[in-house]
Amino acid sequence: MEYILKNGIVYDPANNIAGEKKDVMFRDGKIVDQVSSDAKVLDVTDKIVMPAGVDPHAHIAGPKLVTGRIYRPEDSRKGVTAKTDVCRSETGFSIPSCPATGYRYSRMGYGTVVEAAVPPLEAKHTHEEIMAIPNIDVPPLPLFGNNWFVLQYAKEGRIEELAAFISSWLKIVKGYGVKIVNPCGSEAWGWGMNVHGIDDPAPYWDVTSREVMRSLAQANEMLGLPLSIHVHPNDLGHPGNFPTTVGTMDCIKDIKKNSGVIRDQTIHITHAQFHSYGGTSWRDAESGAEEVAKYINNNDHVTCDVGQVTLDETTTMTADAPMEFDLSQLNGLKWANKDIELETAAGLVPFIYSGKAPVPSMQWAIGLELFLKIENPWQVCLTTDHPNAGPFIRYPRIISWLMSNERRQEMMDNKEVHAWSHRRTSLATLDREYDFNEIATITRAAPAKIYGFQDRGALTPGYNADIAVFDLNPNDMDPSKEPAAIEHAFGNAMYTIKDGQILVKDGEIVKVVPSHTIWTNVQGFEEQEKAIMEKVMPDFNRFYTVKFENYQVHDHYTPYPIEVKVQASK
């Protein structure tokens, strides 16, 4: 069918459209620049029209989610809704059920969500959960930063073989790009240890985080992958960790970007809020956001997402197992731990980010500092590192904070947050307010470019008709004065359109469609892949407890694939 979204106020940063009143047209699932007189008209006069949202970092599928649901039945009792003629019932708050995940993203106007940490050994389970999540496209990121084969190639500087390994493994597990979590640290956890800083070697490997990240970045650029390395740095959540973060960004600076990619960065730092702390302990902890933001402002090879604290009770889960152990020792709450053979280690701990407590309030402020201090919105993305800093359903609330200095000051003045929010950070001195075009950038255009997507994140003719319409007239409201209206509108899309199909109308799900899995298929490296598999298989068979035939992800695990083909440069 053909449609016209008539007379909307369009924000499409990728096409330099910032609040222009115009029509948006689509046919057969794609954006077009003209339609016939038979096109169906959807009157969105003076309503905000944007591309559908792109979440660059969330944890929505895989065994860690299942562990969390089993381990935290109290969370599953929240957010319960009855089934409808269209939707299944929903459960969960910080760890929603698979159907609820898709529905809730759709209601917010999102169309693409990255599953940010997939142990290759557990990839089948991840894909099974993606199949159970409706209405969104999901690129999964396999974990490479503590993989035994990666550690060996990085130690010996065998970059071409490492590139062949990455290329092979992306095909084997149907993954999109290279994710690195606490490089060398999760391997150290197998010995009850951790690494601290980028030059602390993994025990028994004699290879450092710096060497692992640089090797993976070089291999990534050799292959020309659409996404740069996606890095969860060492020392997450530790007071005084911002120098590690700056050092992580700087150690990649001299690596040349592949000329065939559309992204600008060679490294993406994820949940930067958790990596922007000063001080020496929690007694004297303070913000380190100024130095992190300053580095990003002065270097275009870096992008980041924030991991904004939402001031909720939530569930932390990460492939940074030693950090989760440390957290469990801090808050005394229950703790789950898992070692993934040859690949990574994971943990899970509940956490309460109370606005009455000093540290969560400081963390809340540090995240907002990063948003407000990073000058170029194309270098920063909106995330909560769902569910680690809070559930993704709080994105509309974060948007209201970013658009209203008055609301931020009110929260500090009225003691909705502890005094550490302004005594240990500079948030109270920052009066910058985002406009709608900047919101569209950090939630749509920037993450799409960072991931190298060439079919979404913009209203370009030929792109997927992934569109969100919000019941706001930007010409007759002041977002800084109406944060509640902003939060409500961005949480209840007037329309969410996915591949040309209307999935949400007036905040309600009206249609459910299967999700797609987006994965990267590298071309031109076949000979190197064949050679590396011959070298890898003896050790694979020796050390893994599964047969390779049961390790790889077969096609029936990805019934609705979107295969992104890239040409390797060597």
Coordinates of C-alpha atoms in Angstrom, one line a residue, residues 189-518:
W189 CA 37.9 -13.9 36.7
G190 CA 38.3 -17.6 35.9
W191 CA 41.1 -17.4 38.5
G192 CA 39.2 -15.2 40.9
M193 CA 41.0 -12.1 39.7
N194 CA 40.5 -9.0 37.6
V195 CA 42.6 -6.6 35.6
H196 CA 42.9 -2.9 36.4
G197 CA 43.7 -0.5 33.7
I198 CA 44.6 -1.2 30.1
D199 CA 48.2 -2.3 30.7
D200 CA 47.5 -5.0 33.4
P201 CA 48.0 -8.4 31.7
A202 CA 45.6 -11.3 31.8
P203 CA 46.9 -14.0 34.2
Y204 CA 48.8 -16.8 32.4
W205 CA 48.4 -15.1 29.0
D206 CA 50.9 -12.2 29.1
V207 CA 48.7 -10.0 27.0
T208 CA 47.1 -6.7 28.0
S209 CA 43.8 -5.0 27.4
R210 CA 45.6 -2.4 25.3
E211 CA 47.0 -5.1 23.0
V212 CA 43.6 -6.9 22.7
M213 CA 41.7 -3.7 21.9
R214 CA 44.3 -2.5 19.4
S215 CA 44.4 -5.9 17.7
L216 CA 40.7 -6.2 17.4
A217 CA 40.4 -2.6 16.1
Q218 CA 43.0 -3.3 13.4
A219 CA 41.2 -6.5 12.4
N220 CA 37.9 -4.7 12.4
E221 CA 39.1 -2.1 10.0
M222 CA 40.9 -4.7 7.8
L223 CA 37.5 -6.4 7.4
G224 CA 35.6 -3.1 6.9
L225 CA 32.9 -4.0 9.3
P226 CA 30.0 -1.6 9.4
L227 CA 30.4 -1.1 13.2
S228 CA 33.7 -0.1 14.9
I229 CA 34.8 -2.1 17.9
H230 CA 32.2 -1.6 20.6
V231 CA 34.0 -1.4 24.0
H232 CA 32.9 -1.8 27.6
P233 CA 36.2 -0.5 29.1
N234 CA 38.1 -1.9 32.1
D235 CA 37.3 -0.7 35.7
L236 CA 33.6 -0.2 35.2
G237 CA 31.9 1.4 38.2
H238 CA 35.2 2.0 40.1
P239 CA 35.9 5.5 41.6
G240 CA 38.8 7.0 39.8
N241 CA 38.2 5.1 36.6
F242 CA 38.0 8.0 34.1
P243 CA 41.8 7.8 33.2
T244 CA 41.2 4.2 32.1
T245 CA 38.4 5.4 29.9
V246 CA 40.4 8.2 28.4
G247 CA 43.3 5.8 27.9
T248 CA 41.1 3.3 26.2
M249 CA 39.9 5.9 23.7
D250 CA 43.4 7.2 23.1
C251 CA 45.0 3.8 22.5
I252 CA 43.0 3.4 19.3
K253 CA 43.6 6.9 18.0
D254 CA 46.3 6.1 15.5
I255 CA 44.5 3.2 13.9
K256 CA 43.3 4.2 10.5
K257 CA 39.6 3.8 9.7
N258 CA 38.6 1.6 6.7
S259 CA 37.8 4.0 3.8
G260 CA 34.8 2.0 2.7
V261 CA 32.7 2.5 5.8
I262 CA 30.2 5.3 6.4
R263 CA 30.8 5.6 10.2
D264 CA 33.4 8.1 11.5
Q265 CA 34.6 6.3 14.6
T266 CA 37.1 3.5 15.1
I267 CA 35.9 2.9 18.7
H268 CA 32.6 3.2 20.4
I269 CA 32.6 3.5 24.2
T270 CA 29.4 2.1 25.7
H271 CA 27.6 3.2 28.9
A272 CA 30.2 6.0 29.4
Q273 CA 28.5 7.1 32.6
F274 CA 29.8 4.1 34.5
H275 CA 33.3 4.9 33.3
S276 CA 33.4 8.6 34.2
Y277 CA 34.2 8.6 37.9
G278 CA 36.8 10.5 39.8
G279 CA 38.1 10.1 43.4
T280 CA 39.8 7.2 45.1
S281 CA 36.9 5.5 46.9
W282 CA 33.2 5.9 47.3
R283 CA 33.8 8.2 50.2
D284 CA 35.5 10.9 48.0
A285 CA 34.0 9.8 44.6
E286 CA 33.2 12.6 42.2
S287 CA 32.4 13.2 38.6
G288 CA 35.1 12.6 35.9
A289 CA 32.7 13.5 33.1
E290 CA 34.6 16.7 32.3
E291 CA 37.7 14.8 31.2
V292 CA 35.8 12.1 29.3
A293 CA 33.7 14.7 27.5
K294 CA 36.7 16.9 26.7
Y295 CA 38.5 14.0 25.1
I296 CA 35.4 13.1 23.0
N297 CA 35.0 16.8 22.0
N298 CA 38.6 16.9 20.7
N299 CA 38.6 13.6 18.9
D300 CA 36.3 12.4 16.1
H301 CA 37.5 8.8 16.2
V302 CA 35.3 8.2 19.2
T303 CA 31.5 7.9 19.8
C304 CA 29.7 6.8 22.9
D305 CA 26.4 6.0 24.5
V306 CA 25.7 7.2 28.0
G307 CA 24.0 4.5 30.1
Q308 CA 21.9 7.0 32.0
V309 CA 20.7 6.2 35.5
T310 CA 16.9 6.4 35.8
L311 CA 16.5 6.3 39.6
D312 CA 14.7 3.0 39.6
E313 CA 15.1 -0.5 41.1
T314 CA 16.6 -2.6 38.4
T315 CA 18.7 -5.7 37.6
T316 CA 22.3 -5.3 36.6
M317 CA 23.7 -7.9 34.2
T318 CA 27.0 -7.9 32.3
A319 CA 29.8 -10.1 30.9
D320 CA 32.0 -8.2 33.4
A321 CA 31.7 -10.9 36.1
P322 CA 34.3 -9.5 38.5
M323 CA 32.5 -6.2 38.6
E324 CA 29.2 -7.9 39.5
F325 CA 31.0 -9.7 42.3
D326 CA 32.3 -6.4 43.6
L327 CA 28.8 -4.9 43.3
S328 CA 27.3 -7.8 45.3
Q329 CA 29.8 -7.2 48.0
L330 CA 28.9 -3.5 48.1
N331 CA 25.1 -3.8 48.3
G332 CA 24.8 -7.2 49.9
L333 CA 22.0 -8.4 47.5
K334 CA 21.8 -11.8 45.8
W335 CA 24.3 -12.5 43.1
A336 CA 24.4 -14.9 40.1
N337 CA 27.7 -15.8 38.3
K338 CA 28.5 -17.9 35.2
D339 CA 31.7 -18.7 33.5
I340 CA 31.4 -19.2 29.7
E341 CA 34.2 -21.6 28.7
L342 CA 36.9 -20.1 26.5
E343 CA 34.9 -16.9 25.9
T344 CA 33.7 -14.8 28.8
A345 CA 32.2 -14.7 32.3
A346 CA 28.9 -13.0 33.4
G347 CA 27.2 -11.9 36.5
L348 CA 23.8 -10.5 37.7
V349 CA 22.9 -8.5 40.8
P350 CA 19.8 -6.4 41.6
F351 CA 20.4 -2.8 42.4
I352 CA 18.3 0.1 43.7
Y353 CA 19.2 3.5 42.3
S354 CA 17.5 5.6 44.9
G355 CA 17.3 9.4 44.6
K356 CA 17.7 9.6 48.3
A357 CA 21.1 7.9 48.2
P358 CA 24.3 9.8 47.4
V359 CA 26.0 7.5 44.9
P360 CA 23.0 6.8 42.6
S361 CA 22.3 10.6 42.6
M362 CA 25.8 11.3 41.6
Q363 CA 25.6 8.7 38.9
W364 CA 22.4 10.2 37.6
A365 CA 24.0 13.6 37.4
I366 CA 27.2 12.3 35.7
G367 CA 25.2 10.8 32.9
L368 CA 23.4 14.1 32.3
E369 CA 26.7 15.9 32.4
L370 CA 28.0 13.7 29.6
F371 CA 24.9 14.5 27.5
L372 CA 25.3 18.2 28.1
K373 CA 29.1 18.5 27.9
I374 CA 29.6 16.5 24.7
E375 CA 29.2 19.1 22.1
N376 CA 28.4 17.1 19.0
P377 CA 25.2 15.1 19.3
W378 CA 26.4 12.8 16.5
Q379 CA 29.0 11.5 19.0
V380 CA 26.6 10.5 21.8
C381 CA 23.6 8.2 22.0
L382 CA 20.7 7.8 24.4
T383 CA 20.9 4.5 26.4
T384 CA 20.4 3.2 29.9
D385 CA 22.5 0.2 29.2
H386 CA 19.1 -1.6 29.7
P387 CA 18.6 -2.8 32.3
N388 CA 21.8 -1.9 34.1
A389 CA 21.2 1.8 34.8
G390 CA 17.4 1.4 34.5
P391 CA 14.8 0.0 32.1
F392 CA 14.5 1.3 28.5
I393 CA 11.0 2.4 29.1
R394 CA 12.5 5.4 30.9
Y395 CA 13.9 6.9 27.6
P396 CA 11.0 9.4 27.4
R397 CA 11.8 10.6 30.9
I398 CA 15.4 11.0 30.1
I399 CA 14.4 13.0 27.0
S400 CA 12.3 15.3 29.3
W401 CA 15.4 15.9 31.5
L402 CA 17.6 16.7 28.5
M403 CA 15.0 19.2 27.2
S404 CA 14.3 20.9 30.5
N405 CA 17.0 22.6 32.7
E406 CA 14.2 23.8 34.9
R407 CA 13.2 20.2 35.6
R408 CA 16.7 19.2 36.4
Q409 CA 17.1 22.1 38.8
E410 CA 13.8 21.3 40.4
M411 CA 14.9 17.8 41.1
M412 CA 18.0 19.0 42.8
D413 CA 16.3 21.9 44.6
N414 CA 13.4 19.8 45.9
K415 CA 15.7 17.0 47.1
E416 CA 14.3 14.4 44.6
V417 CA 18.0 13.6 44.3
H418 CA 20.7 13.7 47.0
A419 CA 22.9 16.7 47.3
W420 CA 25.8 14.7 45.8
S421 CA 24.1 15.3 42.5
H422 CA 25.3 18.9 42.6
R423 CA 28.1 18.8 45.2
R424 CA 30.1 16.1 43.4
T425 CA 29.3 17.1 39.8
S426 CA 28.8 20.3 37.8
L427 CA 25.3 19.5 36.7
A428 CA 23.7 22.4 38.5
T429 CA 25.9 24.8 36.5
L430 CA 24.8 23.4 33.1
D431 CA 21.9 25.2 31.4
R432 CA 22.1 23.6 28.0
E433 CA 18.8 22.1 26.8
Y434 CA 18.4 19.7 23.9
D435 CA 16.0 20.6 21.1
F436 CA 13.9 18.2 19.1
N437 CA 16.5 17.9 16.3
E438 CA 19.2 16.9 18.8
I439 CA 16.8 14.3 20.4
A440 CA 16.3 12.9 16.9
T441 CA 20.0 12.8 16.5
I442 CA 20.9 10.9 19.7
T443 CA 18.0 8.4 19.4
R444 CA 18.0 7.8 15.6
A445 CA 20.4 9.4 13.2
A446 CA 23.6 9.1 15.3
P447 CA 23.2 5.4 16.3
A448 CA 22.2 4.5 12.8
K449 CA 25.4 6.1 11.4
I450 CA 27.6 4.6 14.2
Y451 CA 26.3 1.1 13.2
G452 CA 26.8 1.8 9.5
F453 CA 23.1 1.2 8.7
Q454 CA 22.2 2.3 5.2
D455 CA 18.5 1.4 5.4
R456 CA 17.2 3.0 8.6
G457 CA 17.7 6.0 10.9
A458 CA 16.6 8.5 8.2
L459 CA 13.7 9.3 6.0
T460 CA 15.7 8.9 2.8
P461 CA 13.9 7.6 -0.3
G462 CA 14.8 3.9 -0.6
Y463 CA 15.2 3.4 3.2
N464 CA 12.9 1.2 5.2
A465 CA 9.7 3.0 6.1
D466 CA 10.5 2.9 9.8
I467 CA 8.8 6.0 11.1
A468 CA 7.6 7.4 14.4
V469 CA 4.9 10.1 14.9
F470 CA 4.5 11.9 18.3
D471 CA 1.5 13.8 19.4
L472 CA 3.4 17.1 20.0
N473 CA 3.2 20.4 18.2
P474 CA 6.7 21.8 18.6
N475 CA 5.5 25.3 17.5
D476 CA 3.1 25.8 20.3
M477 CA 4.9 24.3 23.3
D478 CA 8.0 25.0 25.4
P479 CA 9.6 21.6 26.2
S480 CA 11.6 23.2 29.1
K481 CA 8.3 24.1 30.7
E482 CA 6.4 20.9 29.9
P483 CA 8.5 17.9 30.8
A484 CA 5.5 15.7 31.7
A485 CA 4.0 16.3 28.2
I486 CA 7.3 15.4 26.6
E487 CA 7.6 12.2 28.6
H488 CA 4.0 11.2 27.9
A489 CA 4.3 11.8 24.1
F490 CA 7.6 10.0 23.6
G491 CA 6.3 7.1 25.6
N492 CA 3.1 6.8 23.6
A493 CA 3.7 7.2 19.9
M494 CA 0.8 8.4 17.9
Y495 CA 2.1 6.1 15.1
T496 CA 4.9 3.6 14.9
I497 CA 5.4 2.4 11.4
K498 CA 7.8 -0.5 10.7
D499 CA 8.6 -1.5 7.2
G500 CA 5.6 0.4 6.0
Q501 CA 3.2 -1.4 8.4
I502 CA 1.4 0.5 11.2
L503 CA 2.2 -1.3 14.4
V504 CA 1.2 1.4 16.9
K505 CA -1.7 3.9 16.8
D506 CA -2.4 6.3 19.6
G507 CA 0.0 4.5 22.0
E508 CA -1.6 1.1 21.5
I509 CA -0.2 -1.9 19.6
V510 CA -2.5 -2.6 16.6
K511 CA -0.3 -5.1 14.8
V512 CA 2.4 -7.6 15.7
V513 CA 5.1 -8.7 13.2
P514 CA 8.2 -10.9 13.6
S515 CA 11.5 -9.3 14.3
H516 CA 14.5 -9.5 12.0
T517 CA 18.0 -10.5 12.9
I518 CA 20.7 -8.3 11.3

